[in-house]
Coordinates of C-alpha atoms (C1' of nucleotides) in Angstrom, one line a residue:
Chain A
X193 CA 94.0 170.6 43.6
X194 CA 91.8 169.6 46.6
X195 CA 88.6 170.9 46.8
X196 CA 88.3 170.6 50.5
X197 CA 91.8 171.9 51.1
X198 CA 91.0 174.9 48.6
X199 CA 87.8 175.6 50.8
X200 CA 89.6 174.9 54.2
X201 CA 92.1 177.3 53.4
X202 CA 89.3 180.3 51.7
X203 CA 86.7 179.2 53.0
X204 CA 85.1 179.8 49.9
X205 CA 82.4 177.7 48.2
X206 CA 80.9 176.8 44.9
X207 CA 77.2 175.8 46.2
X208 CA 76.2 174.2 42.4
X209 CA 79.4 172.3 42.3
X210 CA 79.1 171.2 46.8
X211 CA 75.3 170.1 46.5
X212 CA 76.3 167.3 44.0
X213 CA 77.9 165.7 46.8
X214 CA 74.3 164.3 48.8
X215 CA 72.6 163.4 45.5
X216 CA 75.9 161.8 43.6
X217 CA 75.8 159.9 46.7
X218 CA 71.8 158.7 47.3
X219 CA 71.3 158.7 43.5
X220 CA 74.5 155.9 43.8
X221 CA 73.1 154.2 45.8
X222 CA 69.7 153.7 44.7
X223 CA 68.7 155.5 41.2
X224 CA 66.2 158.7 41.9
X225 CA 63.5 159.6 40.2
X226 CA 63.3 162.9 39.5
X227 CA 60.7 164.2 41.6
X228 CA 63.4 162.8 44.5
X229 CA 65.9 164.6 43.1
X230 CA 63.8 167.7 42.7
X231 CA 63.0 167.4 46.1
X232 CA 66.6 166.5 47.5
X233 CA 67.2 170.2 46.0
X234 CA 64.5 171.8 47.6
X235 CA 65.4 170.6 50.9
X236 CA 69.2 171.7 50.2
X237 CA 68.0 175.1 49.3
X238 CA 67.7 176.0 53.0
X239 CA 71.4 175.2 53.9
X240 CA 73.6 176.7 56.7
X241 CA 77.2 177.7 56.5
X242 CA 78.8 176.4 59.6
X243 CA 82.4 177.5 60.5
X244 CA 85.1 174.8 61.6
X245 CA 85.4 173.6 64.7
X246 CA 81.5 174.3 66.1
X247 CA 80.0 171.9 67.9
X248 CA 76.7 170.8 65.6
X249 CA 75.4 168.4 67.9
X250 CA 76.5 168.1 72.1
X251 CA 76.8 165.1 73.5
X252 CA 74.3 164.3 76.3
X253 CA 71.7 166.6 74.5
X254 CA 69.1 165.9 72.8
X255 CA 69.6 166.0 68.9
X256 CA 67.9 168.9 67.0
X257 CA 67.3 167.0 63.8
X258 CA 69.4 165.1 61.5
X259 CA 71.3 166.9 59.3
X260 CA 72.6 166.6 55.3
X261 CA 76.3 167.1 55.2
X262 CA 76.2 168.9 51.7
X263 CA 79.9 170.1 52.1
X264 CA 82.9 169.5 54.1
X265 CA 83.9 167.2 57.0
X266 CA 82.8 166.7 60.3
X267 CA 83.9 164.3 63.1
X268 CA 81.4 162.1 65.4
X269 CA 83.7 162.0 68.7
X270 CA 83.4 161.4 72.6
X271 CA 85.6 163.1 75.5
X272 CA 87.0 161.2 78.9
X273 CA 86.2 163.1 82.2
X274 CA 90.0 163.4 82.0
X275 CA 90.5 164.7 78.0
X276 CA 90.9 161.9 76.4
X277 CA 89.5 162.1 73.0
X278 CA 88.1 159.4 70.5
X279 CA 87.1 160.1 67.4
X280 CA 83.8 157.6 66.5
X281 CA 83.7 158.4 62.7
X282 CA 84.3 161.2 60.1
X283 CA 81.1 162.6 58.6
X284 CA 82.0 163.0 55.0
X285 CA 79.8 165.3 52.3
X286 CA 77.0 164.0 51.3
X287 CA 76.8 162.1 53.9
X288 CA 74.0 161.9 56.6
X289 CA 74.6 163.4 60.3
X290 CA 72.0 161.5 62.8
X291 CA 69.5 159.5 61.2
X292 CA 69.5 156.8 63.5
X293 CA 68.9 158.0 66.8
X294 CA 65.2 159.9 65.9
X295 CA 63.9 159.2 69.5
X296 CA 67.3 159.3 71.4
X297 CA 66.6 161.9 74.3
X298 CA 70.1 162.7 74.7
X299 CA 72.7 162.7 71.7
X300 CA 75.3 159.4 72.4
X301 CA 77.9 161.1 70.9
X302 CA 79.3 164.6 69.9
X303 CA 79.6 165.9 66.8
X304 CA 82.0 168.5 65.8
X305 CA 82.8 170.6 61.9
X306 CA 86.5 169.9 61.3
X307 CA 86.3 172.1 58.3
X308 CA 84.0 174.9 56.7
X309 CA 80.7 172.9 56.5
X310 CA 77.2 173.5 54.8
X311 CA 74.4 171.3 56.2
X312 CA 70.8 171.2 55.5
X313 CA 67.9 169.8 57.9
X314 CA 67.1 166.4 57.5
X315 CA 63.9 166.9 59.3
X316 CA 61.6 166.8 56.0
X317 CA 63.7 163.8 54.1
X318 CA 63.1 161.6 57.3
X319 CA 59.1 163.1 57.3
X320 CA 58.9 162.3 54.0
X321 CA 59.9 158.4 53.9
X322 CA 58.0 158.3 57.4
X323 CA 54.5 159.6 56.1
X324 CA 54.9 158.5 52.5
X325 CA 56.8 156.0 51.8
X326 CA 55.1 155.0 48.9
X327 CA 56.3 158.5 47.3
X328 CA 59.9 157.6 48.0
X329 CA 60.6 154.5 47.6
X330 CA 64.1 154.7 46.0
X331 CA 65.0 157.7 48.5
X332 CA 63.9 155.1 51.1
X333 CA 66.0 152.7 49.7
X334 CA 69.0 154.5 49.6
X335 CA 68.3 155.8 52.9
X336 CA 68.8 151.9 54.0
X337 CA 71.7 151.7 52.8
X338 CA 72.9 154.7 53.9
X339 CA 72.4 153.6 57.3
X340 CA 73.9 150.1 56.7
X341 CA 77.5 151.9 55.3
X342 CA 77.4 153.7 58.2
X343 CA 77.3 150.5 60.0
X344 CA 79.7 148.8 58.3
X345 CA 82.0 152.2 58.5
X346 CA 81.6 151.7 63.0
X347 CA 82.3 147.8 62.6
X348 CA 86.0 148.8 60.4
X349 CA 86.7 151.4 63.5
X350 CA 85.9 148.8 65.8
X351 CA 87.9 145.8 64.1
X352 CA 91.1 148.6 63.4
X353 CA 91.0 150.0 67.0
X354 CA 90.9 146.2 68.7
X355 CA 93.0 144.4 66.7
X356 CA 95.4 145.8 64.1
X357 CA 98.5 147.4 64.6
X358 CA 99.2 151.8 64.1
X359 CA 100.3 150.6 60.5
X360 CA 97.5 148.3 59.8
X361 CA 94.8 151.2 60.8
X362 CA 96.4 154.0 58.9
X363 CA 96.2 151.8 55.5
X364 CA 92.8 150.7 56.8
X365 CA 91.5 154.1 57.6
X366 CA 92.7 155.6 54.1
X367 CA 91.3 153.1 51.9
X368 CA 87.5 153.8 53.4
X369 CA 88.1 156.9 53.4
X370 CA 89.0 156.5 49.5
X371 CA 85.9 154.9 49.1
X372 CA 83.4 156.7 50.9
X373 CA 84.7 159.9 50.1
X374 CA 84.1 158.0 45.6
X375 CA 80.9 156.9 46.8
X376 CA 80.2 161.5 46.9
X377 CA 82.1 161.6 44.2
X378 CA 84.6 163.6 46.1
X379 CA 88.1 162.5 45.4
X380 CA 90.1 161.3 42.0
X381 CA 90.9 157.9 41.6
X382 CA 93.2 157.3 44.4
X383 CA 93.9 160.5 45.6
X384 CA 91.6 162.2 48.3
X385 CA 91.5 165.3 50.3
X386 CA 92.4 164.5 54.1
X387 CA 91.7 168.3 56.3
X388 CA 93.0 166.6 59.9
X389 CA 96.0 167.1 61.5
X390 CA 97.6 164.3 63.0
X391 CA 96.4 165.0 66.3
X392 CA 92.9 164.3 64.8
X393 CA 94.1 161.0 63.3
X394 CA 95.9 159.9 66.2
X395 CA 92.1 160.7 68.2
X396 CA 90.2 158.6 65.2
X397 CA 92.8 155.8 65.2
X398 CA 93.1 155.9 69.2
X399 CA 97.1 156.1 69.0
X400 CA 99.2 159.7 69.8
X401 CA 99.7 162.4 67.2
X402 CA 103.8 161.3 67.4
X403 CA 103.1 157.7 66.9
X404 CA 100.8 158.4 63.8
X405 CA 103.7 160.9 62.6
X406 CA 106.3 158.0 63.0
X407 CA 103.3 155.6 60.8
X408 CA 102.3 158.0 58.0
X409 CA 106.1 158.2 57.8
X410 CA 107.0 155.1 57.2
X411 CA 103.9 154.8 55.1
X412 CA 106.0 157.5 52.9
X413 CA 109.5 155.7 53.1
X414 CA 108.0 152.5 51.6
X415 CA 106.5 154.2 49.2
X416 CA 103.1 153.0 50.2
X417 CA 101.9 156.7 50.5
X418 CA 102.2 160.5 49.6
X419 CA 101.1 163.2 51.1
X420 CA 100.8 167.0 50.6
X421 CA 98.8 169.9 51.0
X422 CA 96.1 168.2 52.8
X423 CA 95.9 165.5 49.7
X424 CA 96.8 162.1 50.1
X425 CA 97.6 159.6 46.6
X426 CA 97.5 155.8 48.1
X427 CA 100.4 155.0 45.5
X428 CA 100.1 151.2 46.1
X429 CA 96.6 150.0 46.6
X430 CA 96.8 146.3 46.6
X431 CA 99.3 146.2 48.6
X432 CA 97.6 148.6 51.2
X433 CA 94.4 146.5 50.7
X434 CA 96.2 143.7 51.6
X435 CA 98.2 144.7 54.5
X436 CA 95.1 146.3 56.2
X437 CA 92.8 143.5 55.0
X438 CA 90.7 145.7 53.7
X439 CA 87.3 145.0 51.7
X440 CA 85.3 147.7 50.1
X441 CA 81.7 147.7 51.3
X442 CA 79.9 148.5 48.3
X443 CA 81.0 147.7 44.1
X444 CA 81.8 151.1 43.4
X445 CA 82.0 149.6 39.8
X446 CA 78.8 148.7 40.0
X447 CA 77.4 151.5 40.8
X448 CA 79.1 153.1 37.8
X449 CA 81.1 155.2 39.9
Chain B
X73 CA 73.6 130.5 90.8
X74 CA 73.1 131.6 87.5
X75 CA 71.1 130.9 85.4
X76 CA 72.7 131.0 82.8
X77 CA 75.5 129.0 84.4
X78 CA 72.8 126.4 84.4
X79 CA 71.5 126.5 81.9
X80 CA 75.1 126.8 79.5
X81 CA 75.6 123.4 81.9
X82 CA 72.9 121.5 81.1
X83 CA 71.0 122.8 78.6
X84 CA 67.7 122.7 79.7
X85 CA 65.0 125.4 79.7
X86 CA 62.2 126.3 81.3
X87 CA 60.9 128.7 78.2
X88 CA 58.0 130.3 80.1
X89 CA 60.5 131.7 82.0
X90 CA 63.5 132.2 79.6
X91 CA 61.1 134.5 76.7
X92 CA 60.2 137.0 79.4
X93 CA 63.3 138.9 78.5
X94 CA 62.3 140.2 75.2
X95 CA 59.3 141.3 76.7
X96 CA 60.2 143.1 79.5
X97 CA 63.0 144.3 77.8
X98 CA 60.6 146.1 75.3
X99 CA 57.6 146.8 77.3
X100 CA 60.6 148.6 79.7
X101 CA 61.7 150.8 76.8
X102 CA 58.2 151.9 76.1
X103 CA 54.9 150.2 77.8
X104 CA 53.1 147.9 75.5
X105 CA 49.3 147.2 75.0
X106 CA 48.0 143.9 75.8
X107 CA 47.5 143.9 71.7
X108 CA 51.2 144.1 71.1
X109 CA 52.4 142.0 73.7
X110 CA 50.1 139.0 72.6
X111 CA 52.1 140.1 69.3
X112 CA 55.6 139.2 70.8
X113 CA 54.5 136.0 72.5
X114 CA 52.7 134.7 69.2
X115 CA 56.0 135.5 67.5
X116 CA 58.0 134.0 69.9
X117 CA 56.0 130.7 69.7
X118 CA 57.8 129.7 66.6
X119 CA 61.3 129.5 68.4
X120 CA 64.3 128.0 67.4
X121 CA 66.9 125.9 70.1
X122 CA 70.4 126.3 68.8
X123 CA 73.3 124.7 70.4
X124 CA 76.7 126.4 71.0
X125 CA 79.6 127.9 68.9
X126 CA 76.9 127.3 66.0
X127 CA 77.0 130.6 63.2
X128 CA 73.6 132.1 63.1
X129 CA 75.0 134.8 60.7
X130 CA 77.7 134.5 57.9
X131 CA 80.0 137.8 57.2
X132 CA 78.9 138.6 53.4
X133 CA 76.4 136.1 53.3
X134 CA 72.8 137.7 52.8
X135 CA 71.4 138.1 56.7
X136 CA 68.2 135.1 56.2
X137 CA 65.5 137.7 58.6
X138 CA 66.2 139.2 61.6
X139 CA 66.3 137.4 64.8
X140 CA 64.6 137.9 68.5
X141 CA 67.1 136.0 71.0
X142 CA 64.7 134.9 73.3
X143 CA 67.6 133.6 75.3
X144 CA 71.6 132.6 75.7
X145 CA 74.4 134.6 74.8
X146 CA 75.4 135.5 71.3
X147 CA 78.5 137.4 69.5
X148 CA 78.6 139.7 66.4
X149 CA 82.6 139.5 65.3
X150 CA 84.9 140.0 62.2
X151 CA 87.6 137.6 61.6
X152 CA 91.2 139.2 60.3
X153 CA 92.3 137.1 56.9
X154 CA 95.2 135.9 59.8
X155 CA 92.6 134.9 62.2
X156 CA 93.0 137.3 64.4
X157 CA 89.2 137.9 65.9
X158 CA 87.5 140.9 67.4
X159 CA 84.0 141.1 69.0
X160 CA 82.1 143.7 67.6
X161 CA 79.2 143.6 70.2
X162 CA 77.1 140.7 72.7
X163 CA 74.1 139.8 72.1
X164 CA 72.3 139.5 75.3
X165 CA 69.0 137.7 76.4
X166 CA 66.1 139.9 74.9
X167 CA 68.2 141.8 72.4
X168 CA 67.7 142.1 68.5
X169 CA 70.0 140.4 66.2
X170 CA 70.2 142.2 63.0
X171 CA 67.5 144.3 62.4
X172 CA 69.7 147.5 61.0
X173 CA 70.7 145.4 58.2
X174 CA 67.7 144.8 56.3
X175 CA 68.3 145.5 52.7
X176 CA 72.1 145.0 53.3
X177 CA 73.0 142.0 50.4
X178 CA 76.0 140.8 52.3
X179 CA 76.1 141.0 56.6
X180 CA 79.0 143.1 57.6
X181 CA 79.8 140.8 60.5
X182 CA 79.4 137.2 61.7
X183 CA 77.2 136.1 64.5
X184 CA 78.0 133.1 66.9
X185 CA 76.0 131.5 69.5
X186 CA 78.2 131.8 72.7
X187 CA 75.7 129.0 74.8
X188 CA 72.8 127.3 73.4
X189 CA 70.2 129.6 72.4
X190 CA 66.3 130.4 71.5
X191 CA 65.6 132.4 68.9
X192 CA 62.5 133.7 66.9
X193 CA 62.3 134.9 63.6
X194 CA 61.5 138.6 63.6
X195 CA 60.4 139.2 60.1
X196 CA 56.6 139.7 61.1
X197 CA 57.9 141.9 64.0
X198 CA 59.8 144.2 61.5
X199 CA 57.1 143.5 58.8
X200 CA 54.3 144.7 61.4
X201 CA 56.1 147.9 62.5
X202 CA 56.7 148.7 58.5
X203 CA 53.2 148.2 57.5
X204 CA 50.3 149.0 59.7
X205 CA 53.0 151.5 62.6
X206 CA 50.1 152.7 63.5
X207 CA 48.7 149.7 65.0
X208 CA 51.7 149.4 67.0
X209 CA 53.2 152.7 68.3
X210 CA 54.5 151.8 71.8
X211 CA 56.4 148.4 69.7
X212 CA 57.6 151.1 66.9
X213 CA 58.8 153.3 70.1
X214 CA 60.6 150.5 71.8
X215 CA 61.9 149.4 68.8
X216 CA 64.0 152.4 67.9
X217 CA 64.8 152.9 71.4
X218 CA 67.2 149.6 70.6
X219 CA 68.2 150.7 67.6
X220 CA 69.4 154.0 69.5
X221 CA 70.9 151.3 72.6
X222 CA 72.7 149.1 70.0
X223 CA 74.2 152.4 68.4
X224 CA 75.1 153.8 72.3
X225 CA 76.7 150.3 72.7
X226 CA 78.8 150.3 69.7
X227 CA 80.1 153.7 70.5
X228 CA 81.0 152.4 74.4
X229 CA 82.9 149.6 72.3
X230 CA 84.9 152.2 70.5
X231 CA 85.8 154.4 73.3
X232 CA 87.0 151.3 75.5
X233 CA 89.0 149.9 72.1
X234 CA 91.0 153.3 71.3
X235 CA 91.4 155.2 74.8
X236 CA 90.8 153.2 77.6
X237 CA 93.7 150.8 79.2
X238 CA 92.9 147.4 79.9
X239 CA 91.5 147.7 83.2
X240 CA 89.3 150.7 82.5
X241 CA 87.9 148.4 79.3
X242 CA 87.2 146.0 81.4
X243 CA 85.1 147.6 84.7
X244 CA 83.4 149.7 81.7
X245 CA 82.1 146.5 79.7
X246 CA 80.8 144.4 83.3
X247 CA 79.3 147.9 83.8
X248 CA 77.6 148.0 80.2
X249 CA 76.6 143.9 81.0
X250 CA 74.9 144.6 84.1
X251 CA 73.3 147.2 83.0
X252 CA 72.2 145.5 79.5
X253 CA 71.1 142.7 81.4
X254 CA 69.1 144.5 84.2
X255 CA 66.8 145.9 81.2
X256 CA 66.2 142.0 80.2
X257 CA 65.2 141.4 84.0
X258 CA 68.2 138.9 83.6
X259 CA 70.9 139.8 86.5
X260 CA 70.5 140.3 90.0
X261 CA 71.1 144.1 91.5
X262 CA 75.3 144.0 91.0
X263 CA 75.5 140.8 90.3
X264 CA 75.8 139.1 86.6
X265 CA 76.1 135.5 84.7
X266 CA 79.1 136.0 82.5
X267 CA 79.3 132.6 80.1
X268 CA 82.1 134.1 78.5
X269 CA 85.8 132.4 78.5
X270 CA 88.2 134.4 79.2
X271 CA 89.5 134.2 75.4
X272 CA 86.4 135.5 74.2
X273 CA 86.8 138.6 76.6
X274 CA 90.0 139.1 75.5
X275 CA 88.8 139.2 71.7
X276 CA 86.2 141.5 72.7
X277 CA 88.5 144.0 75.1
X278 CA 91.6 143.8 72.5
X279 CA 93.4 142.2 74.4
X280 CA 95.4 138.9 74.9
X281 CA 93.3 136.3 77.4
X282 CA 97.1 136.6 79.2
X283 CA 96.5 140.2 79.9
X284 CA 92.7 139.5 80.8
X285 CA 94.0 137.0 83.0
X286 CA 96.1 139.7 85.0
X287 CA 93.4 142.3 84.7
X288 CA 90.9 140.4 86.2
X289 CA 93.0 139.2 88.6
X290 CA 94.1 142.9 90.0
X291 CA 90.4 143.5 90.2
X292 CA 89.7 141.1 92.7
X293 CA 92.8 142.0 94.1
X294 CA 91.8 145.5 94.7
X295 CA 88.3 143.9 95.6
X296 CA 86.3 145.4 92.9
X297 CA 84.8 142.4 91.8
X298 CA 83.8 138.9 92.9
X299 CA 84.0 135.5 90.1
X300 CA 83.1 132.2 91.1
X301 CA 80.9 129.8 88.7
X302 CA 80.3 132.6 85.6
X303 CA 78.9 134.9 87.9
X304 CA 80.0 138.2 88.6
X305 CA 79.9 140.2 91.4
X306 CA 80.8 144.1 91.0
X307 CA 81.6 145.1 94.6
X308 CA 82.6 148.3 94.6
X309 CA 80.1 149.8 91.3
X310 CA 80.2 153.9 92.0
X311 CA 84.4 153.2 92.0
X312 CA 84.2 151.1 88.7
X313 CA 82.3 153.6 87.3
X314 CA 84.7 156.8 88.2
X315 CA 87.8 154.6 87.0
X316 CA 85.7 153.6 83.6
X317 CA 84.0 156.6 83.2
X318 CA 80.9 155.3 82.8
X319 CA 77.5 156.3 81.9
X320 CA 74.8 154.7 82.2
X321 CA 72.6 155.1 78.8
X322 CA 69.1 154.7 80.2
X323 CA 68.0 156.1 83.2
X324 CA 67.1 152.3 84.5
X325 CA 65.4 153.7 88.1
X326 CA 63.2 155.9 85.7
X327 CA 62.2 152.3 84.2
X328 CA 61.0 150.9 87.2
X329 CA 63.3 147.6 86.8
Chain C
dC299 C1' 106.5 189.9 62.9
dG300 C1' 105.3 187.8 67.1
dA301 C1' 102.2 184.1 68.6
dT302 C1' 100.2 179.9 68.2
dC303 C1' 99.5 175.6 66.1
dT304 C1' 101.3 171.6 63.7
dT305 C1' 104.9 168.5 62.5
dT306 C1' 109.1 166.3 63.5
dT307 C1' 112.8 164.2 66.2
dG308 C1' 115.2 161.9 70.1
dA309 C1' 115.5 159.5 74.5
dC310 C1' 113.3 156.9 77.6
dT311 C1' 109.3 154.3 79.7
dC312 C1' 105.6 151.2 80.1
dT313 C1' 101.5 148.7 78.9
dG314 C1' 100.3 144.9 76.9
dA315 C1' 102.1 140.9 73.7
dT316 C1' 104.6 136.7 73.1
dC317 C1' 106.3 132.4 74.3
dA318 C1' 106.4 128.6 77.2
dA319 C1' 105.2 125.8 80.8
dC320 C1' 102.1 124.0 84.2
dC321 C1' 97.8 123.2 86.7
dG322 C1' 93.1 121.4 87.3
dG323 C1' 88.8 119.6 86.1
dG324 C1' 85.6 117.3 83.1
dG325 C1' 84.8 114.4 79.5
dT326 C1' 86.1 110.1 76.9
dG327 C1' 87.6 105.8 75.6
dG328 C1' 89.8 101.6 76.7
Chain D
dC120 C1' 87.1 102.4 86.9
dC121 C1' 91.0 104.7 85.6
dA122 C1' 94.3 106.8 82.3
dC123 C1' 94.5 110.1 79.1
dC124 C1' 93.5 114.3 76.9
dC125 C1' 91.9 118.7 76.0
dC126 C1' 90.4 123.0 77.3
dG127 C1' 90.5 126.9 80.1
dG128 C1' 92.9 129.3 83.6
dT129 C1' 97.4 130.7 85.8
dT130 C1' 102.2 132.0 86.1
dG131 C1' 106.9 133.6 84.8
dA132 C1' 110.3 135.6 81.7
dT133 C1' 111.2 138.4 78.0
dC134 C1' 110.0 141.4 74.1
dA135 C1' 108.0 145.1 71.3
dG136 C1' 104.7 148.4 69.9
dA137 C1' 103.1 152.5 71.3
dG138 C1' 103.2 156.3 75.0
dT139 C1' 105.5 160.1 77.3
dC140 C1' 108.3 164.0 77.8
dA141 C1' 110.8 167.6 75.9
dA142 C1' 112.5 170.4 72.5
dA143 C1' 113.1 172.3 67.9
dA144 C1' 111.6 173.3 63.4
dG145 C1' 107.9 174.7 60.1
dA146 C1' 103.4 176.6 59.1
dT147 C1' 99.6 179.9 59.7
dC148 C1' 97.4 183.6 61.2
dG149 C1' 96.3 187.9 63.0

DNA sequence: CGATCTTTTGACTCTGATCAACCGGGGTGG
DNA sequence: CCACCCCGGTTGATCAGAGTCAAAAGATCG
């Protein structure tokens, strides 16, 4: 059963089993020492339990401080004067919620919890490998490559949105998701929780919430796909890979995931 | 006339003039000592002339150092395995190439001089600001002030790719040019060099160069833009901006440019 | 058990793609 | 010097993927 979907519908939360998620992910990334660890925990200690759909961070304002994503999802997104919607990128757990823009004056971008979500202040983890590097540097390290997946996660949503079709972005968008979500050690194999409605899909993948009802559809009746309860099984990986041409950013084998 | 027009004609430059875009473009995002800008011109000393269409960076190659594009017109793109090609971003007189992806083994994206251009290593830039910061605050400053423009820049490219139609996408990216441009001191008020075919717009907008044809064509129509000789000429700006929505991500009167 | 949100379905429209041809200029080679 | 060619821009005709509109059927939630 899904974890997320379990939480999104009780809103109830293991915090020893959640917290895994940030240091299952840095700790992949770039093996910890234990004083990192210890101090990855510390800083998780002072979480905040955020209901869905607040705003975390406005667009146009400036940004508080970066934020750990220790559970649940959250969606990076930017409104039309008229509405329109688009979705920039999900913000997974364990994942890290505005490391990049430190000086910004004024946030580029909203962000918005889709789901329950428990966040902790980044403040001190971005103090710490500012002042001391020396003290952190695997933490650092990971941090690196933290920010380069998130790169590589803006180039896929740029390459999907310009130039593949509504079938071609679904596939894409589910196998990243796949991987990002292992890379947490959220997920099984290939089945993943997925909390958005279709109207959030269609705002990520920048087509309507009927048009990505008539995709995931056929992504069903070819047997390509299933979906249920807010869990989706990719039942045909190589063939998605192929048809979205999809390449996994990091060797999830290699990092003994 | 342009000059880059001129220059992508005849390739000759006058570099005392070309490698003040780096520099103002920097000292405009936060005002460098004397010290620092000595820095940037010793840097720039050891510059590189590339011709056109040559590959500076290699998708899943190791990135060699980062790069300071002293001048000419660059791309960052993706190819589809069918050879379908989109534009992930410009790289414009004065701009970075690749300084988020430092410890990243493999690039996430290809790089492609668009005319001939000067580049110069950055290592020692991105060496200096990671060793002694403190001997260079107002360069650390200006240098995550482009990180932060890169990332605003990407997040344009995504809005225009999943929400906006074609002629929205393209008023919004000559807005994003002259406005890149102006913080290079390249440009003149609403006026741009645009050494781009219209192919290469079109793999950039999403878009077929048929349909850029057309949209391009209804905005002179409607006389909201002038072309002649790879210059453009936005007429009617505060217009272009309502029908694009957009916003300007520095405040460039506050610069003084 | 209403009320609201989400998913599904059908009919129709439209933006942008495709295909194909032609034009015009600049470079090249005979 | 001129013919040729290639590339980029332009045009027209047709096609298709995705949007729009509207309504109904399921879920969810107080």
């Amino acid at each position: 059963m899904s974890r997320v979907a379990r939480r999104g519908a009780t809103a109830t939360i293991r915090p020893d089993e959640a917290e895994f998620a940030p240091i299952r992910r840095l700790s992949a990334l770039a093996p910890l020492s234990t004083r990192e660890v210890n101090f990855l925990i510390e800083l998780m200690r002072r979480r905040q339990q955020i209901s869905a759909r607040t705003e975390l961070i406005t667009e146009g304002v400036a940004i508080p401080a970066p934020m750990l994503l220790i559970d649940g999802w959250a969606i990076r997104y930017r409104l039309l004067a008229d509405g329109r919607r688009q979705i920039i990128d999900l913000c997974l757990p364990g994942e890290l919620i505005g490391p990049c823009w430190p000086v910004t004056p004024a946030a580029p971008s909203s962000v918005m919890a889709l789901t329950p979500v428990i966040v902790a202040d980044a403040a001190p983890l971005r103090n710490l490998v500012r002042v001391a590097p020396e003290d952190c540097s695997n933490l650092a390290l990971a941090l690196e490559y933290c920010a380069g997946l998130t790169e590589t996660s803006l180039l896929n949503h740029v390459v999907r949105l310009g130039r593949q079709t509504a079938y071609e972005r679904t596939a894409h968008l589910f196998l990243e998701i796949r991987d990002r979500l292992a890379l947490s050690g959220c997920g099984n194999g290939e089945s993943f929780p997925l909390p958005l409605t279709q109207e959030t899909l269609a705002d990520m993948l920048g087509l309507t919430s009927v048009h990505i009802n008539r995709t995931l559809q056929q992504l069903r009746r070819e047997r390509m796909i299933t979906m249920s309860e807010n869990m989706v099984t990719l039942l045909e990986p190589a063939a998605l890979q192929a048809i979205a041409d999809y390449h996994s950013p990091i060797d999830l084998q290699a990092l003994r995931i």
